[in-house]
Coordinates of C-alpha atoms in Angstrom, one line a residue:
M253 CA -18.4 14.3 36.3
I254 CA -22.1 12.6 34.9
T255 CA -23.7 12.4 38.2
D256 CA -27.2 9.8 38.8
T257 CA -28.7 13.0 38.5
N258 CA -28.3 13.2 35.4
K259 CA -28.9 9.8 34.1
K260 CA -31.6 9.7 35.1
L261 CA -32.2 13.2 33.2
A262 CA -31.1 10.7 30.5
Q263 CA -33.6 8.4 30.6
W264 CA -36.5 10.7 30.9
A265 CA -35.3 12.4 27.6
M266 CA -34.8 9.0 26.0
E267 CA -38.6 8.7 27.6
F268 CA -39.8 11.9 26.1
A269 CA -38.7 11.5 22.6
L270 CA -40.2 7.9 22.3
K271 CA -43.6 9.1 23.7
N272 CA -43.4 11.9 21.3
G273 CA -43.4 10.6 17.7
C274 CA -39.5 9.0 17.9
Q275 CA -39.5 5.6 17.8
S276 CA -35.6 4.8 17.7
A277 CA -33.4 7.2 20.0
K278 CA -30.2 7.6 21.6
V279 CA -29.0 9.8 24.4
V280 CA -25.4 10.6 25.0
L281 CA -24.4 12.8 28.2
Y282 CA -21.3 14.1 28.2
A283 CA -18.7 15.8 30.1
N284 CA -15.1 17.0 30.3
S285 CA -12.8 19.4 31.6
N286 CA -9.1 20.7 30.6
A287 CA -6.0 22.8 31.8
S288 CA -2.9 23.9 30.3
F289 CA -0.2 25.8 32.1
E290 CA 2.2 27.1 29.2
L291 CA 5.8 29.0 29.6
R292 CA 8.6 31.2 27.8
D293 CA 11.2 30.4 28.6
A294 CA 10.5 29.2 32.2
K295 CA 7.7 31.8 33.0
M296 CA 4.3 31.8 32.5
D297 CA 3.0 32.8 29.3
R298 CA -0.7 31.9 28.7
L299 CA -3.3 29.2 31.4
Q300 CA -6.0 27.8 29.8
Q301 CA -8.9 25.9 31.4
A302 CA -12.0 24.5 29.6
S303 CA -15.1 22.8 30.6
E304 CA -18.4 21.0 28.8
S305 CA -21.4 18.9 29.8
G306 CA -24.0 18.7 27.9
L307 CA -26.4 15.7 25.8
S308 CA -26.7 15.6 22.4
I309 CA -29.8 12.7 21.2
S310 CA -29.9 11.2 18.1
L311 CA -33.8 11.2 16.6
Y312 CA -35.4 8.0 13.8
V313 CA -38.6 9.7 12.9
D314 CA -41.0 8.1 10.8
G315 CA -37.1 7.2 8.3
R316 CA -36.1 9.7 9.3
Y317 CA -32.5 11.8 10.8
G318 CA -31.4 13.8 12.7
N319 CA -29.1 14.2 16.0
Y320 CA -28.9 17.3 18.1
S321 CA -27.0 18.7 20.9
T322 CA -27.4 21.3 24.3
N323 CA -25.8 22.2 26.8
R324 CA -28.9 23.2 29.1
L325 CA -29.7 20.8 31.1
D326 CA -33.1 21.5 32.4
K327 CA -35.8 19.2 33.0
K328 CA -38.3 21.9 30.9
E329 CA -35.8 23.3 28.5
L330 CA -35.1 19.6 27.5
E331 CA -39.0 19.5 26.5
T332 CA -39.2 21.9 24.2
F333 CA -35.7 21.0 22.2
I334 CA -36.3 17.6 22.5
K335 CA -39.8 18.6 20.1
N336 CA -38.2 20.9 17.8
G337 CA -35.7 18.4 17.0
I338 CA -38.3 15.5 16.6
D339 CA -40.6 18.7 14.0
S340 CA -37.2 19.1 12.7
T341 CA -36.1 16.1 11.9
R342 CA -39.7 15.7 10.0
Y343 CA -38.3 17.8 7.7
L344 CA -35.2 15.9 6.5
A345 CA -35.4 12.9 3.5
V346 CA -36.3 9.5 4.4
D347 CA -32.9 7.2 4.4
E348 CA -33.1 3.4 5.5
A349 CA -29.7 3.1 6.0
R350 CA -30.0 5.1 9.3
V351 CA -30.9 2.3 11.7
L352 CA -29.4 1.0 15.3
A353 CA -27.4 -1.4 15.5
D354 CA -28.5 -4.8 16.0
A355 CA -28.8 -5.0 19.9
S356 CA -27.1 -8.4 20.0
R357 CA -23.8 -6.7 18.8
Y358 CA -24.2 -4.6 22.4
Y359 CA -21.8 -5.1 25.0
K360 CA -23.5 -6.5 27.8
G361 CA -21.3 -5.5 31.0
G362 CA -19.4 -8.0 33.1
K363 CA -15.6 -6.8 32.0
P364 CA -13.1 -6.0 33.9
D365 CA -12.0 -2.0 34.8
L366 CA -9.5 -1.2 32.2
K367 CA -8.3 1.0 34.4
L368 CA -8.3 4.1 32.5
F369 CA -9.3 7.0 34.6
D370 CA -6.4 8.1 37.5
K371 CA -8.6 9.4 41.1
K372 CA -5.0 11.0 41.9
F373 CA -6.3 13.8 39.5
Y374 CA -8.4 15.8 41.5
N375 CA -5.3 16.4 43.8
I376 CA -2.0 17.5 42.1
N377 CA -1.6 21.1 43.7
P378 CA -1.4 23.9 39.8
D379 CA 2.0 24.5 41.4
E380 CA 3.0 21.3 40.8
K381 CA 1.9 21.1 37.6
V382 CA 3.4 24.7 36.7
E383 CA 6.4 23.2 38.1
L384 CA 7.1 20.2 36.1
A385 CA 7.0 23.0 32.8
R386 CA 9.4 25.3 34.8
V387 CA 11.6 22.2 35.6
A388 CA 11.7 21.2 31.9
A389 CA 13.2 24.8 31.0
E390 CA 14.9 24.6 33.2
E391 CA 16.6 21.7 31.5
I392 CA 17.8 23.8 28.4
L393 CA 17.8 27.4 29.0
G394 CA 21.8 28.4 29.2
K395 CA 23.2 24.9 27.6
D396 CA 23.6 26.1 24.4
E397 CA 25.1 29.4 22.8
R398 CA 22.3 29.3 20.5
I399 CA 19.1 28.6 21.6
I400 CA 16.6 31.5 20.8
S401 CA 13.2 30.9 22.3
V402 CA 11.9 28.0 24.8
S403 CA 9.0 27.2 25.2
T404 CA 7.6 24.2 27.7
S405 CA 3.6 23.5 28.9
Y406 CA 2.2 20.7 30.7
G407 CA -2.1 19.8 30.4
D408 CA -4.5 17.6 31.7
G409 CA -7.7 16.2 31.4
E410 CA -11.0 14.1 31.8
G411 CA -14.0 13.1 30.3
A412 CA -16.5 11.2 31.0
S413 CA -19.8 9.6 28.8
Y414 CA -23.2 8.2 29.6
M415 CA -24.8 6.3 26.4
L416 CA -28.3 4.8 26.2
I417 CA -30.4 3.6 23.2
S418 CA -33.7 2.7 22.6
N419 CA -33.2 -0.7 21.8
G420 CA -31.6 -2.4 25.3
F421 CA -27.9 -0.4 25.5
E422 CA -26.9 1.5 28.4
G423 CA -22.6 2.4 28.7
E424 CA -20.6 4.9 30.4
D425 CA -17.0 5.3 29.9
K426 CA -14.5 7.7 31.7
S427 CA -10.6 9.0 31.3
T428 CA -7.8 10.8 32.3
W429 CA -4.3 12.6 30.9
F430 CA -1.7 14.3 31.6
S431 CA 1.1 15.4 29.1
L432 CA 4.2 17.3 29.4
S433 CA 5.7 18.9 26.5
S434 CA 9.2 21.0 24.9
S435 CA 9.9 23.3 22.4
V436 CA 13.4 24.6 21.3
A437 CA 14.7 27.2 18.7
I438 CA 17.9 27.4 18.4
K439 CA 20.3 29.5 15.4
G440 CA 21.1 28.0 12.5
E441 CA 23.6 29.0 9.7
G442 CA 22.5 32.5 7.8
E443 CA 18.5 32.2 8.2
A444 CA 18.5 29.0 9.4
R445 CA 16.0 28.5 13.0
P446 CA 16.1 24.8 13.2
S447 CA 13.7 24.0 16.2
D448 CA 12.2 20.5 17.2
Y449 CA 10.3 19.5 20.3
W450 CA 9.7 16.3 22.5
Y451 CA 6.5 15.3 25.2
S452 CA 5.5 12.3 27.5
S453 CA 2.1 11.9 28.2
A454 CA 0.5 9.7 29.8
L455 CA -3.5 8.1 31.2
F456 CA -1.5 8.1 34.9
Y457 CA 0.0 11.1 36.7
D458 CA 2.6 8.6 37.7
K459 CA 3.6 7.2 35.0
L460 CA 4.0 10.3 33.3
Q461 CA 7.4 11.0 32.2
K462 CA 8.2 14.0 34.6
K463 CA 12.6 14.5 33.6
G464 CA 14.7 14.8 30.7
I465 CA 12.0 16.3 28.6
G466 CA 13.5 19.7 27.8
A467 CA 16.9 17.8 27.3
K468 CA 15.7 15.6 24.8
S469 CA 13.9 18.5 22.5
L470 CA 17.0 20.6 22.8
E471 CA 19.4 16.8 21.8
R472 CA 16.8 16.8 19.0
A473 CA 16.7 20.5 17.7
L474 CA 21.1 20.9 17.9
R475 CA 21.4 17.4 15.6
K476 CA 19.2 19.3 12.2
L477 CA 22.2 22.1 12.4
G478 CA 23.6 22.3 9.2
Q479 CA 20.9 20.5 7.3
K480 CA 20.3 20.6 3.5
K481 CA 19.1 18.8 0.5
I482 CA 20.9 15.8 -0.7
A483 CA 20.9 14.0 -4.0
S484 CA 17.5 12.3 -5.7
G485 CA 17.5 8.7 -5.8
K486 CA 16.6 5.6 -4.3
Y487 CA 16.9 5.5 -0.7
T488 CA 16.2 2.8 2.4
M489 CA 13.8 4.4 4.0
V490 CA 13.7 4.2 7.9
V491 CA 11.2 6.3 9.6
D492 CA 11.0 6.7 13.0
N493 CA 8.5 5.9 15.7
M494 CA 7.4 9.7 16.5
N495 CA 6.4 9.8 12.6
S496 CA 5.2 5.7 11.8
G497 CA 2.0 6.5 11.8
R498 CA 1.3 9.3 8.8
L499 CA 1.9 6.4 6.6
I500 CA -0.2 3.3 8.1
S501 CA -2.9 6.4 8.5
P502 CA -3.7 6.7 4.6
V503 CA -4.3 2.6 4.8
L504 CA -6.5 3.4 8.3
S505 CA -8.2 6.1 6.0
A506 CA -8.8 3.3 2.8
I507 CA -10.7 0.5 4.8
S508 CA -13.2 2.8 6.7
G509 CA -17.0 2.2 5.4
G510 CA -17.5 5.5 4.8
S511 CA -14.2 5.6 2.3
L512 CA -15.2 2.3 0.7
Q513 CA -18.8 3.4 0.7
Q514 CA -18.0 6.3 -1.3
K515 CA -15.3 4.3 -3.4
N516 CA -13.0 6.8 -2.5
S517 CA -10.9 4.1 -1.7
F518 CA -7.4 2.2 -2.4
L519 CA -8.4 -0.8 -0.9
L520 CA -12.3 -0.5 -2.0
D521 CA -12.9 -4.5 -3.3
K522 CA -8.9 -5.5 -1.6
L523 CA -10.2 -8.0 1.0
G524 CA -8.3 -10.9 1.2
T525 CA -5.7 -9.8 -1.2
K526 CA -2.4 -9.1 -0.3
I527 CA -1.4 -5.8 0.2
G528 CA 2.6 -5.9 2.4
S529 CA 5.1 -7.1 2.6
D530 CA 4.7 -10.8 5.4
K531 CA 5.8 -7.6 7.8
L532 CA 3.0 -5.7 7.5
I533 CA 1.2 -8.0 10.8
L534 CA -1.0 -5.3 12.5
K535 CA -4.1 -5.9 14.9
D536 CA -6.7 -4.1 16.7
E537 CA -6.0 -4.8 20.3
P538 CA -8.9 -2.8 22.1
H539 CA -9.2 -4.2 25.8
I540 CA -5.5 -4.0 27.2
I541 CA -5.6 -3.2 30.2
G542 CA -4.8 0.8 31.1
A543 CA -4.1 1.4 27.2
N544 CA -5.1 4.6 25.5
G545 CA -8.2 4.1 23.7
A546 CA -9.0 1.2 25.1
R547 CA -12.9 0.7 25.2
Y548 CA -15.3 -2.2 25.0
F549 CA -17.6 -0.8 23.2
D550 CA -17.4 1.9 19.8
G551 CA -20.1 4.6 19.8
E552 CA -22.8 2.4 18.6
G553 CA -22.6 0.2 21.5
V554 CA -21.3 -2.6 20.5
A555 CA -18.8 -4.6 21.5
T556 CA -15.3 -4.3 20.6
E557 CA -13.0 -7.7 20.3
P558 CA -9.8 -7.8 18.8
R559 CA -9.5 -8.6 15.3
T560 CA -6.4 -8.8 12.8
V561 CA -6.2 -6.3 10.1
F562 CA -3.3 -7.7 8.6
E563 CA -1.5 -10.6 8.2
N564 CA 1.5 -10.8 6.5
G565 CA 1.1 -8.5 4.8
V566 CA -3.1 -9.9 3.6
L567 CA -5.8 -7.2 4.4
K568 CA -8.5 -9.3 7.2
T569 CA -11.3 -6.7 8.2
Y570 CA -12.7 -3.2 7.0
F571 CA -14.0 -1.1 9.9
I572 CA -17.2 -0.5 8.6
S573 CA -20.5 0.5 11.1
T574 CA -23.8 0.1 10.6
Y575 CA -25.4 2.7 8.5
H576 CA -22.3 2.7 5.7
A577 CA -23.0 -2.3 6.4
K578 CA -26.9 -1.0 4.9
K579 CA -25.9 1.6 2.3
M580 CA -22.9 -0.9 0.9
G581 CA -25.2 -4.0 1.7
V582 CA -23.0 -6.0 4.0
E583 CA -22.3 -7.4 7.4
P584 CA -21.1 -4.3 9.9
T585 CA -17.9 -5.0 11.5
I586 CA -16.8 -1.5 13.9
S587 CA -16.9 1.3 13.6
G588 CA -13.2 1.9 13.5
P589 CA -10.3 0.6 15.6
S590 CA -9.5 1.2 19.2
V591 CA -5.3 -0.2 20.1
L592 CA -3.6 -0.5 16.7
V593 CA -0.7 -2.8 18.4
M594 CA 2.1 -3.9 14.5
E595 CA 4.0 -6.9 15.6
P596 CA 7.3 -5.3 16.9
G597 CA 10.5 -6.8 15.1
G598 CA 13.4 -7.5 17.0
K599 CA 15.5 -4.1 16.9
D600 CA 15.5 -1.0 18.6
L601 CA 15.8 2.7 16.1
N602 CA 19.4 2.4 16.9
G603 CA 19.7 -1.4 15.2
S604 CA 18.1 -0.9 12.3
V605 CA 20.0 2.1 11.5
A606 CA 22.5 0.0 11.5
D607 CA 21.8 -2.6 9.5
V608 CA 20.8 0.3 6.3
E609 CA 24.3 0.8 3.9
K610 CA 23.0 3.8 2.1
G611 CA 19.4 5.3 3.5
I612 CA 17.2 8.0 4.7
L613 CA 16.3 8.2 8.8
V614 CA 13.0 10.0 8.6
T615 CA 12.3 12.2 12.0
G616 CA 9.1 14.3 10.6
F617 CA 6.6 15.2 7.5
N618 CA 6.2 18.4 6.8
G619 CA 3.6 18.5 4.8
G620 CA 2.1 16.6 1.1
N621 CA -1.4 14.7 1.0
C622 CA -2.0 10.2 0.0
N623 CA -4.4 10.2 -3.1
S624 CA -7.4 8.5 -1.7
S625 CA -8.5 6.7 -4.5
T626 CA -5.7 5.8 -5.6
G627 CA -3.4 5.8 -2.7
D628 CA -0.6 8.0 -4.2
F629 CA 1.4 10.6 -1.7
S630 CA 4.2 13.4 -1.5
Y631 CA 5.2 14.8 1.8
G632 CA 7.8 16.7 2.8
I633 CA 9.6 15.4 5.1
E634 CA 12.9 16.1 7.5
G635 CA 15.5 13.4 9.2
F636 CA 19.8 12.3 8.4
L637 CA 21.1 11.2 5.7
I638 CA 22.1 7.1 6.6
E639 CA 25.8 5.8 5.2
N640 CA 27.3 2.3 6.3
G641 CA 25.3 2.2 8.9
K642 CA 25.4 5.6 10.7
L643 CA 23.6 8.9 10.6
T644 CA 25.7 11.5 8.3
Q645 CA 24.2 14.8 6.7
P646 CA 21.2 16.1 8.7
V647 CA 18.7 16.5 5.6
N648 CA 15.3 18.6 4.9
E649 CA 13.1 20.1 2.1
M650 CA 13.0 16.8 0.6
N651 CA 9.9 14.7 -0.9
V652 CA 9.5 11.3 -0.7
T653 CA 7.0 9.6 -2.9
G654 CA 5.2 6.3 -4.5
N655 CA 2.3 4.4 -4.4
M656 CA 0.6 3.4 -0.3
V657 CA 0.5 -0.1 -1.6
E658 CA 3.5 -0.2 -3.5
L659 CA 5.4 1.2 -0.2
W660 CA 3.3 -1.6 2.2
A661 CA 4.7 -4.4 -0.1
S662 CA 8.4 -2.7 0.0
L663 CA 8.5 -2.9 4.1
A664 CA 11.6 -4.4 5.1
A665 CA 11.9 -4.5 9.0
V666 CA 9.3 -3.5 11.7
G667 CA 11.0 -1.9 15.3
N668 CA 10.5 -3.4 19.0
D669 CA 9.8 0.4 20.0
P670 CA 6.2 1.5 19.2
M671 CA 5.6 4.2 21.8
K672 CA 2.9 2.8 24.1
E673 CA 1.7 5.5 25.4
R674 CA -0.7 6.2 22.0
S675 CA -3.1 4.3 20.7
W676 CA -1.8 3.4 17.5
R677 CA 1.2 1.4 18.7
I678 CA 3.6 1.8 15.4
P679 CA 7.1 1.0 16.0
S680 CA 10.5 2.3 13.6
L681 CA 9.8 1.3 10.3
V682 CA 11.9 0.8 7.4
F683 CA 10.9 -0.1 3.9
D684 CA 13.4 -0.4 0.4
G685 CA 13.5 1.5 -2.5
V686 CA 11.7 4.5 -1.6
N687 CA 11.7 8.0 -4.1
F688 CA 13.0 10.9 -2.9
S689 CA 13.7 14.1 -4.1
G690 CA 15.8 16.4 -3.5
L691 CA 18.5 17.8 -5.4

């Protein structure tokens, strides 16, 4: 990964930049590697391995800013690279908003290990990885005569970074990840070829679910048999925990500094305003030990801290970096969320469905978009008709339309089933009176 020798090289690069006409600088060393083993019908189809390492440097020269990257970590070559970067930056326009974060906001260290790195990463035999993908395939093959194809894969990777900032920050982080996935296509009615997938992911190998992945993907594909459109109208919409994050994504984009500064946000000037129902309680919890996305500092070196994003539907914070804060003339917060946690309710997905008289369970979004300025959205969906608390007809080729603010105001229930391996822990959700178009 990142050696002490390379850290000393980064420190030298910082000093060299400052001695050669740069008033401020940020240096980031990075190293990443990953591998994947992909099987088709339980036979090896593709093996991929990749690794990269390098150095990026942000240069602040005479009120101008430039960012440059290289994977040539030789001191002599770096001298030329940095000098050329400084010369190039002088040709750019002055941007007074391009400044380093206030040093008082930096993470100072001393907190417990977040436990994001699995030392076992280096000791797993490649044959064991292939076997996991093969077992997932064997859970499907021969189980149903309508199966057309089966794809399974195992993947893992590691990443590390070391960051130096000239006004007093030094920090590093590293993490690992592991995944096992399966997808299956089956023959449906006529030309229909329903397909679906399932996966498991974890930061630690021992926490990776290694059995049942293939069987779950087959189960999900088979339940799609007979999909069709149903009548247009207003339905209660239930969104499973695989897809609920799709609906929070436009909201997070709308409260990011980039969108706000460009006045391209449907939540501009809405801080302190009630946006959603009382059920909308969302927090950023960056210091959860062992959580995907956990961190003590962001890409500026600014210390992360727990913060409330929505409290009973009221918008409590924006995510604004130093740059966008300067542009907007406001105080910065943090560049973006780390681990988003939505306050859970009391029921799982089955319990939520059982409470619905007439609705649609959404198990997939197929294309569509959300207007970032107005919040109007239209998404293609697939899922199931809910009648009297039971899933009946599989549905597809339908659209759900509306406005994000109105949608979140109609949030009626939140499930207790977030996928904790994700950095966005958004459980299944229930919305009242949502427009669906079909027949």
